[in-house]
JSON list of C-alpha atoms in Angstrom, two decimals:
[
{"chain": "A", "resi": 1, "resn": "MET", "atom": "CA", "xyz": [-62.50, 74.73, -44.11]},
{"chain": "A", "resi": 2, "resn": "LYS", "atom": "CA", "xyz": [-61.60, 74.01, -47.73]},
{"chain": "A", "resi": 3, "resn": "THR", "atom": "CA", "xyz": [-59.06, 76.83, -47.63]},
{"chain": "A", "resi": 4, "resn": "LEU", "atom": "CA", "xyz": [-57.45, 75.42, -44.49]},
{"chain": "A", "resi": 5, "resn": "LYS", "atom": "CA", "xyz": [-57.22, 71.94, -46.02]},
{"chain": "A", "resi": 6, "resn": "SER", "atom": "CA", "xyz": [-55.64, 73.41, -49.16]},
{"chain": "A", "resi": 7, "resn": "ILE", "atom": "CA", "xyz": [-53.06, 75.28, -47.09]},
{"chain": "A", "resi": 8, "resn": "LEU", "atom": "CA", "xyz": [-52.19, 72.16, -45.08]},
{"chain": "A", "resi": 9, "resn": "LEU", "atom": "CA", "xyz": [-51.88, 70.09, -48.26]},
{"chain": "A", "resi": 10, "resn": "PHE", "atom": "CA", "xyz": [-49.62, 72.69, -49.85]},
{"chain": "A", "resi": 11, "resn": "ALA", "atom": "CA", "xyz": [-47.43, 72.79, -46.74]},
{"chain": "A", "resi": 12, "resn": "ALA", "atom": "CA", "xyz": [-47.10, 69.00, -46.72]},
{"chain": "A", "resi": 13, "resn": "VAL", "atom": "CA", "xyz": [-46.11, 68.93, -50.39]},
{"chain": "A", "resi": 14, "resn": "ALA", "atom": "CA", "xyz": [-43.60, 71.74, -49.89]},
{"chain": "A", "resi": 15, "resn": "ILE", "atom": "CA", "xyz": [-41.96, 69.93, -46.98]},
{"chain": "A", "resi": 16, "resn": "THR", "atom": "CA", "xyz": [-41.74, 66.72, -49.00]},
{"chain": "A", "resi": 17, "resn": "PHE", "atom": "CA", "xyz": [-39.97, 68.54, -51.83]},
{"chain": "A", "resi": 18, "resn": "ALA", "atom": "CA", "xyz": [-37.62, 70.52, -49.59]},
{"chain": "A", "resi": 19, "resn": "PHE", "atom": "CA", "xyz": [-36.30, 67.77, -47.34]},
{"chain": "A", "resi": 20, "resn": "GLY", "atom": "CA", "xyz": [-34.28, 64.84, -48.56]},
{"chain": "A", "resi": 21, "resn": "ILE", "atom": "CA", "xyz": [-35.78, 61.43, -47.96]},
{"chain": "A", "resi": 22, "resn": "LYS", "atom": "CA", "xyz": [-33.43, 58.46, -47.78]},
{"chain": "A", "resi": 23, "resn": "THR", "atom": "CA", "xyz": [-33.72, 56.11, -50.71]},
{"chain": "A", "resi": 24, "resn": "GLU", "atom": "CA", "xyz": [-33.29, 52.36, -50.55]},
{"chain": "A", "resi": 25, "resn": "GLY", "atom": "CA", "xyz": [-30.13, 51.11, -52.19]},
{"chain": "A", "resi": 26, "resn": "GLY", "atom": "CA", "xyz": [-28.15, 54.32, -51.83]},
{"chain": "A", "resi": 27, "resn": "TYR", "atom": "CA", "xyz": [-24.76, 54.45, -50.14]},
{"chain": "A", "resi": 28, "resn": "LYS", "atom": "CA", "xyz": [-24.70, 54.57, -46.36]},
{"chain": "A", "resi": 29, "resn": "ILE", "atom": "CA", "xyz": [-22.00, 55.74, -43.97]},
{"chain": "A", "resi": 30, "resn": "GLY", "atom": "CA", "xyz": [-19.08, 53.30, -44.13]},
{"chain": "A", "resi": 31, "resn": "ASP", "atom": "CA", "xyz": [-19.92, 52.01, -47.60]},
{"chain": "A", "resi": 32, "resn": "THR", "atom": "CA", "xyz": [-17.34, 51.90, -50.38]},
{"chain": "A", "resi": 33, "resn": "ILE", "atom": "CA", "xyz": [-18.42, 53.78, -53.50]},
{"chain": "A", "resi": 34, "resn": "GLU", "atom": "CA", "xyz": [-17.85, 52.73, -57.09]},
{"chain": "A", "resi": 35, "resn": "ASP", "atom": "CA", "xyz": [-15.85, 55.01, -59.35]},
{"chain": "A", "resi": 36, "resn": "PHE", "atom": "CA", "xyz": [-17.68, 56.65, -62.23]},
{"chain": "A", "resi": 37, "resn": "SER", "atom": "CA", "xyz": [-16.87, 58.42, -65.48]},
{"chain": "A", "resi": 38, "resn": "LEU", "atom": "CA", "xyz": [-18.90, 61.51, -66.39]},
{"chain": "A", "resi": 39, "resn": "LYS", "atom": "CA", "xyz": [-18.47, 64.36, -68.87]},
{"chain": "A", "resi": 40, "resn": "ASN", "atom": "CA", "xyz": [-17.16, 67.61, -67.45]},
{"chain": "A", "resi": 41, "resn": "ILE", "atom": "CA", "xyz": [-18.05, 71.06, -68.77]},
{"chain": "A", "resi": 42, "resn": "ASP", "atom": "CA", "xyz": [-14.71, 71.08, -70.64]},
{"chain": "A", "resi": 43, "resn": "ASP", "atom": "CA", "xyz": [-16.00, 68.06, -72.64]},
{"chain": "A", "resi": 44, "resn": "LYS", "atom": "CA", "xyz": [-13.49, 65.72, -70.99]},
{"chain": "A", "resi": 45, "resn": "MET", "atom": "CA", "xyz": [-14.49, 62.59, -69.10]},
{"chain": "A", "resi": 46, "resn": "ILE", "atom": "CA", "xyz": [-13.70, 62.72, -65.39]},
{"chain": "A", "resi": 47, "resn": "SER", "atom": "CA", "xyz": [-13.28, 59.83, -62.93]},
{"chain": "A", "resi": 48, "resn": "LEU", "atom": "CA", "xyz": [-12.32, 59.92, -59.28]},
{"chain": "A", "resi": 49, "resn": "SER", "atom": "CA", "xyz": [-9.37, 57.70, -60.12]},
{"chain": "A", "resi": 50, "resn": "ASP", "atom": "CA", "xyz": [-7.92, 60.64, -62.07]},
{"chain": "A", "resi": 51, "resn": "TYR", "atom": "CA", "xyz": [-7.16, 62.34, -58.76]},
{"chain": "A", "resi": 52, "resn": "LYS", "atom": "CA", "xyz": [-4.10, 60.34, -57.69]},
{"chain": "A", "resi": 53, "resn": "GLU", "atom": "CA", "xyz": [-3.00, 62.77, -54.98]},
{"chain": "A", "resi": 54, "resn": "ALA", "atom": "CA", "xyz": [-6.42, 63.35, -53.42]},
{"chain": "A", "resi": 55, "resn": "LYS", "atom": "CA", "xyz": [-7.13, 62.21, -49.87]},
{"chain": "A", "resi": 56, "resn": "GLY", "atom": "CA", "xyz": [-10.84, 62.18, -50.56]},
{"chain": "A", "resi": 57, "resn": "PHE", "atom": "CA", "xyz": [-13.66, 64.09, -52.22]},
{"chain": "A", "resi": 58, "resn": "ILE", "atom": "CA", "xyz": [-16.52, 66.46, -51.48]},
{"chain": "A", "resi": 59, "resn": "ILE", "atom": "CA", "xyz": [-19.10, 65.19, -53.97]},
{"chain": "A", "resi": 60, "resn": "VAL", "atom": "CA", "xyz": [-22.00, 67.60, -54.40]},
{"chain": "A", "resi": 61, "resn": "PHE", "atom": "CA", "xyz": [-25.12, 66.82, -56.40]},
{"chain": "A", "resi": 62, "resn": "THR", "atom": "CA", "xyz": [-26.29, 70.24, -57.57]},
{"chain": "A", "resi": 63, "resn": "CYS", "atom": "CA", "xyz": [-27.79, 71.97, -60.61]},
{"chain": "A", "resi": 64, "resn": "ASN", "atom": "CA", "xyz": [-28.39, 75.29, -62.36]},
{"chain": "A", "resi": 65, "resn": "MET", "atom": "CA", "xyz": [-32.04, 75.94, -61.65]},
{"chain": "A", "resi": 66, "resn": "CYS", "atom": "CA", "xyz": [-32.82, 75.00, -58.05]},
{"chain": "A", "resi": 67, "resn": "PRO", "atom": "CA", "xyz": [-32.98, 78.07, -55.74]},
{"chain": "A", "resi": 68, "resn": "TYR", "atom": "CA", "xyz": [-31.28, 76.05, -52.99]},
{"chain": "A", "resi": 69, "resn": "SER", "atom": "CA", "xyz": [-28.41, 75.13, -55.30]},
{"chain": "A", "resi": 70, "resn": "ILE", "atom": "CA", "xyz": [-28.05, 78.73, -56.42]},
{"chain": "A", "resi": 71, "resn": "ALA", "atom": "CA", "xyz": [-28.00, 79.86, -52.79]},
{"chain": "A", "resi": 72, "resn": "ASN", "atom": "CA", "xyz": [-25.15, 77.43, -52.10]},
{"chain": "A", "resi": 73, "resn": "GLU", "atom": "CA", "xyz": [-22.98, 78.06, -55.17]},
{"chain": "A", "resi": 74, "resn": "ASP", "atom": "CA", "xyz": [-20.63, 80.50, -53.45]},
{"chain": "A", "resi": 75, "resn": "ARG", "atom": "CA", "xyz": [-20.32, 78.10, -50.50]},
{"chain": "A", "resi": 76, "resn": "ILE", "atom": "CA", "xyz": [-19.43, 75.24, -52.85]},
{"chain": "A", "resi": 77, "resn": "ILE", "atom": "CA", "xyz": [-16.78, 77.40, -54.54]},
{"chain": "A", "resi": 78, "resn": "ALA", "atom": "CA", "xyz": [-15.39, 78.35, -51.11]},
{"chain": "A", "resi": 79, "resn": "LEU", "atom": "CA", "xyz": [-15.23, 74.68, -50.06]},
{"chain": "A", "resi": 80, "resn": "ASP", "atom": "CA", "xyz": [-13.25, 73.80, -53.16]},
{"chain": "A", "resi": 81, "resn": "LYS", "atom": "CA", "xyz": [-10.84, 76.71, -52.74]},
{"chain": "A", "resi": 82, "resn": "LYS", "atom": "CA", "xyz": [-10.24, 75.81, -49.10]},
{"chain": "A", "resi": 83, "resn": "TYR", "atom": "CA", "xyz": [-10.00, 72.03, -49.29]},
{"chain": "A", "resi": 84, "resn": "LYS", "atom": "CA", "xyz": [-8.72, 71.21, -52.77]},
{"chain": "A", "resi": 85, "resn": "LYS", "atom": "CA", "xyz": [-5.19, 72.19, -51.75]},
{"chain": "A", "resi": 86, "resn": "LEU", "atom": "CA", "xyz": [-5.58, 70.06, -48.61]},
{"chain": "A", "resi": 87, "resn": "GLY", "atom": "CA", "xyz": [-6.55, 66.98, -50.61]},
{"chain": "A", "resi": 88, "resn": "TYR", "atom": "CA", "xyz": [-10.36, 67.14, -50.65]},
{"chain": "A", "resi": 89, "resn": "PRO", "atom": "CA", "xyz": [-11.51, 68.70, -53.95]},
{"chain": "A", "resi": 90, "resn": "VAL", "atom": "CA", "xyz": [-15.13, 69.35, -54.79]},
{"chain": "A", "resi": 91, "resn": "ILE", "atom": "CA", "xyz": [-16.69, 67.22, -57.52]},
{"chain": "A", "resi": 92, "resn": "ALA", "atom": "CA", "xyz": [-20.05, 68.70, -58.56]},
{"chain": "A", "resi": 93, "resn": "ILE", "atom": "CA", "xyz": [-22.57, 66.55, -60.43]},
{"chain": "A", "resi": 94, "resn": "ASN", "atom": "CA", "xyz": [-25.79, 67.68, -62.09]},
{"chain": "A", "resi": 95, "resn": "PRO", "atom": "CA", "xyz": [-28.25, 64.76, -61.72]},
{"chain": "A", "resi": 96, "resn": "ASN", "atom": "CA", "xyz": [-31.27, 66.38, -63.38]},
{"chain": "A", "resi": 97, "resn": "ASP", "atom": "CA", "xyz": [-32.81, 65.24, -66.66]},
{"chain": "A", "resi": 98, "resn": "PRO", "atom": "CA", "xyz": [-32.83, 68.41, -68.79]},
{"chain": "A", "resi": 99, "resn": "LYS", "atom": "CA", "xyz": [-36.01, 67.24, -70.52]},
{"chain": "A", "resi": 100, "resn": "ALA", "atom": "CA", "xyz": [-37.72, 67.42, -67.14]},
{"chain": "A", "resi": 101, "resn": "MET", "atom": "CA", "xyz": [-35.98, 70.64, -66.11]},
{"chain": "A", "resi": 102, "resn": "PRO", "atom": "CA", "xyz": [-35.11, 72.98, -68.98]},
{"chain": "A", "resi": 103, "resn": "GLY", "atom": "CA", "xyz": [-32.11, 75.04, -68.03]},
{"chain": "A", "resi": 104, "resn": "ASP", "atom": "CA", "xyz": [-30.22, 72.08, -66.59]},
{"chain": "A", "resi": 105, "resn": "GLY", "atom": "CA", "xyz": [-28.79, 70.85, -69.89]},
{"chain": "A", "resi": 106, "resn": "PHE", "atom": "CA", "xyz": [-25.10, 70.48, -70.64]},
{"chain": "A", "resi": 107, "resn": "LYS", "atom": "CA", "xyz": [-24.95, 73.72, -72.64]},
{"chain": "A", "resi": 108, "resn": "GLU", "atom": "CA", "xyz": [-26.53, 75.64, -69.76]},
{"chain": "A", "resi": 109, "resn": "MET", "atom": "CA", "xyz": [-24.14, 73.98, -67.29]},
{"chain": "A", "resi": 110, "resn": "LYS", "atom": "CA", "xyz": [-21.18, 75.34, -69.27]},
{"chain": "A", "resi": 111, "resn": "LYS", "atom": "CA", "xyz": [-22.69, 78.83, -69.25]},
{"chain": "A", "resi": 112, "resn": "ARG", "atom": "CA", "xyz": [-23.41, 78.77, -65.52]},
{"chain": "A", "resi": 113, "resn": "ALA", "atom": "CA", "xyz": [-19.94, 77.50, -64.65]},
{"chain": "A", "resi": 114, "resn": "GLU", "atom": "CA", "xyz": [-18.39, 80.29, -66.70]},
{"chain": "A", "resi": 115, "resn": "GLU", "atom": "CA", "xyz": [-20.61, 82.95, -65.14]},
{"chain": "A", "resi": 116, "resn": "LYS", "atom": "CA", "xyz": [-19.81, 81.82, -61.60]},
{"chain": "A", "resi": 117, "resn": "GLU", "atom": "CA", "xyz": [-16.19, 80.93, -62.35]},
{"chain": "A", "resi": 118, "resn": "PHE", "atom": "CA", "xyz": [-16.49, 77.44, -60.91]},
{"chain": "A", "resi": 119, "resn": "THR", "atom": "CA", "xyz": [-13.12, 76.17, -59.67]},
{"chain": "A", "resi": 120, "resn": "PHE", "atom": "CA", "xyz": [-14.20, 72.53, -59.70]},
{"chain": "A", "resi": 121, "resn": "PRO", "atom": "CA", "xyz": [-15.44, 69.94, -62.22]},
{"chain": "A", "resi": 122, "resn": "TYR", "atom": "CA", "xyz": [-19.15, 70.22, -63.00]},
{"chain": "A", "resi": 123, "resn": "LEU", "atom": "CA", "xyz": [-20.19, 66.83, -64.36]},
{"chain": "A", "resi": 124, "resn": "PHE", "atom": "CA", "xyz": [-23.35, 65.83, -66.18]},
{"chain": "A", "resi": 125, "resn": "ASP", "atom": "CA", "xyz": [-25.01, 62.61, -65.01]},
{"chain": "A", "resi": 126, "resn": "ASP", "atom": "CA", "xyz": [-26.18, 61.75, -68.52]},
{"chain": "A", "resi": 127, "resn": "GLY", "atom": "CA", "xyz": [-28.78, 59.01, -68.32]},
{"chain": "A", "resi": 128, "resn": "GLN", "atom": "CA", "xyz": [-29.02, 59.51, -64.55]},
{"chain": "A", "resi": 129, "resn": "LYS", "atom": "CA", "xyz": [-26.92, 56.45, -63.75]},
{"chain": "A", "resi": 130, "resn": "VAL", "atom": "CA", "xyz": [-24.75, 57.79, -60.93]},
{"chain": "A", "resi": 131, "resn": "TYR", "atom": "CA", "xyz": [-27.03, 59.65, -58.51]},
{"chain": "A", "resi": 132, "resn": "PRO", "atom": "CA", "xyz": [-29.25, 56.59, -57.75]},
{"chain": "A", "resi": 133, "resn": "LYS", "atom": "CA", "xyz": [-26.16, 54.65, -56.62]},
{"chain": "A", "resi": 134, "resn": "PHE", "atom": "CA", "xyz": [-25.43, 57.36, -54.10]},
{"chain": "A", "resi": 135, "resn": "GLY", "atom": "CA", "xyz": [-29.06, 57.62, -53.05]},
{"chain": "A", "resi": 136, "resn": "ALA", "atom": "CA", "xyz": [-29.04, 61.38, -53.64]},
{"chain": "A", "resi": 137, "resn": "THR", "atom": "CA", "xyz": [-32.53, 62.87, -53.52]},
{"chain": "A", "resi": 138, "resn": "LYS", "atom": "CA", "xyz": [-31.98, 66.62, -53.52]},
{"chain": "A", "resi": 139, "resn": "THR", "atom": "CA", "xyz": [-29.96, 69.42, -55.03]},
{"chain": "A", "resi": 140, "resn": "PRO", "atom": "CA", "xyz": [-27.74, 70.18, -53.25]},
{"chain": "A", "resi": 141, "resn": "HIS", "atom": "CA", "xyz": [-26.87, 66.85, -51.59]},
{"chain": "A", "resi": 142, "resn": "VAL", "atom": "CA", "xyz": [-23.32, 66.24, -50.30]},
{"chain": "A", "resi": 143, "resn": "PHE", "atom": "CA", "xyz": [-21.34, 63.00, -49.93]},
{"chain": "A", "resi": 144, "resn": "ILE", "atom": "CA", "xyz": [-17.86, 63.15, -48.41]},
{"chain": "A", "resi": 145, "resn": "VAL", "atom": "CA", "xyz": [-15.67, 60.22, -49.37]},
{"chain": "A", "resi": 146, "resn": "SER", "atom": "CA", "xyz": [-12.22, 59.33, -48.01]},
{"chain": "A", "resi": 147, "resn": "LYS", "atom": "CA", "xyz": [-9.42, 57.40, -49.69]},
{"chain": "A", "resi": 148, "resn": "PRO", "atom": "CA", "xyz": [-7.86, 54.91, -50.04]},
{"chain": "A", "resi": 149, "resn": "LYS", "atom": "CA", "xyz": [-10.99, 52.76, -49.71]},
{"chain": "A", "resi": 150, "resn": "MET", "atom": "CA", "xyz": [-13.40, 55.38, -51.09]},
{"chain": "A", "resi": 151, "resn": "THR", "atom": "CA", "xyz": [-15.40, 55.24, -47.87]},
{"chain": "A", "resi": 152, "resn": "VAL", "atom": "CA", "xyz": [-18.52, 57.33, -47.34]},
{"chain": "A", "resi": 153, "resn": "GLU", "atom": "CA", "xyz": [-17.87, 59.51, -44.28]},
{"chain": "A", "resi": 154, "resn": "TYR", "atom": "CA", "xyz": [-20.68, 62.08, -44.38]},
{"chain": "A", "resi": 155, "resn": "ILE", "atom": "CA", "xyz": [-24.03, 62.51, -46.15]},
{"chain": "A", "resi": 156, "resn": "GLY", "atom": "CA", "xyz": [-26.29, 65.54, -46.07]},
{"chain": "A", "resi": 157, "resn": "ALA", "atom": "CA", "xyz": [-26.34, 69.33, -46.21]},
{"chain": "A", "resi": 158, "resn": "ILE", "atom": "CA", "xyz": [-23.46, 71.78, -46.52]},
{"chain": "A", "resi": 159, "resn": "ASP", "atom": "CA", "xyz": [-24.44, 73.61, -43.34]},
{"chain": "A", "resi": 160, "resn": "ASN", "atom": "CA", "xyz": [-27.46, 74.45, -41.21]},
{"chain": "A", "resi": 161, "resn": "SER", "atom": "CA", "xyz": [-28.83, 77.34, -43.29]},
{"chain": "A", "resi": 162, "resn": "SER", "atom": "CA", "xyz": [-29.94, 76.15, -46.72]},
{"chain": "A", "resi": 163, "resn": "ARG", "atom": "CA", "xyz": [-30.97, 79.53, -48.12]},
{"chain": "A", "resi": 164, "resn": "ASN", "atom": "CA", "xyz": [-29.04, 82.25, -46.28]},
{"chain": "A", "resi": 165, "resn": "SER", "atom": "CA", "xyz": [-25.33, 81.94, -45.63]},
{"chain": "A", "resi": 166, "resn": "ASP", "atom": "CA", "xyz": [-25.49, 84.79, -43.11]},
{"chain": "A", "resi": 167, "resn": "ASN", "atom": "CA", "xyz": [-27.51, 82.55, -40.80]},
{"chain": "A", "resi": 168, "resn": "VAL", "atom": "CA", "xyz": [-25.04, 79.64, -40.74]},
{"chain": "A", "resi": 169, "resn": "THR", "atom": "CA", "xyz": [-24.06, 78.55, -37.24]},
{"chain": "A", "resi": 170, "resn": "GLU", "atom": "CA", "xyz": [-22.84, 75.01, -38.00]},
{"chain": "A", "resi": 171, "resn": "LYS", "atom": "CA", "xyz": [-20.72, 74.10, -41.02]},
{"chain": "A", "resi": 172, "resn": "TYR", "atom": "CA", "xyz": [-21.36, 70.37, -41.43]},
{"chain": "A", "resi": 173, "resn": "VAL", "atom": "CA", "xyz": [-19.08, 69.74, -44.41]},
{"chain": "A", "resi": 174, "resn": "GLU", "atom": "CA", "xyz": [-16.18, 71.81, -43.09]},
{"chain": "A", "resi": 175, "resn": "ASN", "atom": "CA", "xyz": [-16.38, 70.14, -39.70]},
{"chain": "A", "resi": 176, "resn": "ALA", "atom": "CA", "xyz": [-16.43, 66.68, -41.29]},
{"chain": "A", "resi": 177, "resn": "VAL", "atom": "CA", "xyz": [-13.47, 67.34, -43.61]},
{"chain": "A", "resi": 178, "resn": "ASP", "atom": "CA", "xyz": [-11.47, 69.00, -40.81]},
{"chain": "A", "resi": 179, "resn": "ALA", "atom": "CA", "xyz": [-11.99, 65.90, -38.66]},
{"chain": "A", "resi": 180, "resn": "LEU", "atom": "CA", "xyz": [-10.83, 63.60, -41.47]},
{"chain": "A", "resi": 181, "resn": "LEU", "atom": "CA", "xyz": [-7.75, 65.74, -42.11]},
{"chain": "A", "resi": 182, "resn": "ASN", "atom": "CA", "xyz": [-6.91, 65.41, -38.42]},
{"chain": "A", "resi": 183, "resn": "GLY", "atom": "CA", "xyz": [-7.18, 61.62, -38.59]},
{"chain": "A", "resi": 184, "resn": "ASN", "atom": "CA", "xyz": [-10.58, 61.44, -36.90]},
{"chain": "A", "resi": 185, "resn": "LYS", "atom": "CA", "xyz": [-14.07, 60.40, -37.92]},
{"chain": "A", "resi": 186, "resn": "PRO", "atom": "CA", "xyz": [-16.65, 63.21, -38.27]},
{"chain": "A", "resi": 187, "resn": "ALA", "atom": "CA", "xyz": [-18.66, 63.81, -35.10]},
{"chain": "A", "resi": 188, "resn": "LYS", "atom": "CA", "xyz": [-21.77, 64.28, -37.22]},
{"chain": "A", "resi": 189, "resn": "THR", "atom": "CA", "xyz": [-22.01, 61.87, -40.14]},
{"chain": "A", "resi": 190, "resn": "GLU", "atom": "CA", "xyz": [-25.53, 62.51, -41.42]},
{"chain": "A", "resi": 191, "resn": "THR", "atom": "CA", "xyz": [-27.79, 65.54, -41.75]},
{"chain": "A", "resi": 192, "resn": "ARG", "atom": "CA", "xyz": [-30.95, 66.12, -43.72]},
{"chain": "A", "resi": 193, "resn": "ALA", "atom": "CA", "xyz": [-30.38, 67.48, -47.22]},
{"chain": "A", "resi": 194, "resn": "ILE", "atom": "CA", "xyz": [-32.65, 70.43, -47.97]},
{"chain": "A", "resi": 195, "resn": "GLY", "atom": "CA", "xyz": [-33.24, 71.41, -51.57]},
{"chain": "A", "resi": 196, "resn": "CYS", "atom": "CA", "xyz": [-35.14, 70.64, -54.75]},
{"chain": "A", "resi": 197, "resn": "SER", "atom": "CA", "xyz": [-36.09, 67.13, -55.76]},
{"chain": "A", "resi": 198, "resn": "ILE", "atom": "CA", "xyz": [-33.95, 65.58, -58.49]},
{"chain": "A", "resi": 199, "resn": "LYS", "atom": "CA", "xyz": [-35.85, 65.91, -61.75]},
{"chain": "A", "resi": 200, "resn": "ILE", "atom": "CA", "xyz": [-36.68, 62.79, -63.76]},
{"chain": "A", "resi": 201, "resn": "LEU", "atom": "CA", "xyz": [-39.07, 62.09, -66.63]}
]
């Protein structure tokens, strides 16, 4: 009986850590986001206002160490390559405190970006001031924002297979951006983010 209780407890904890839980105070669909200024891996400060020609943004909270983030890296690169030229670049943000998660520091971010040949900014949320405003809870966690009002259009996962891209049958982010590019609202505006909890001290 003790073994069964231990298994059930472990399963409950695992589910809690894998699935994003909405946080109070985070952005909701239809909200207008505030701009931010964060350091990129090239040591330059980046703000959304720097992107004058953009139609919107695919903002992805991700990191170096989470297995879910690693499993989605190639998909994030593919999203940027496809949609940057159409006006929706990827902006990746690492929300983790490196003291709580060694391997997610700025130096390690630079190394990972070079290894994977990231085509997008990879910003460090130093002091963890930005991710709480969004209400991000997981890595990866996606927020699609449209201009000119910087309106939140979609929140959630990249697609419906968090670990294995071969099993994807519904591409949430692509469908949402395609709808926006066609002048429509996304049919699906929210999905559950699946990943690792954001690490804080």
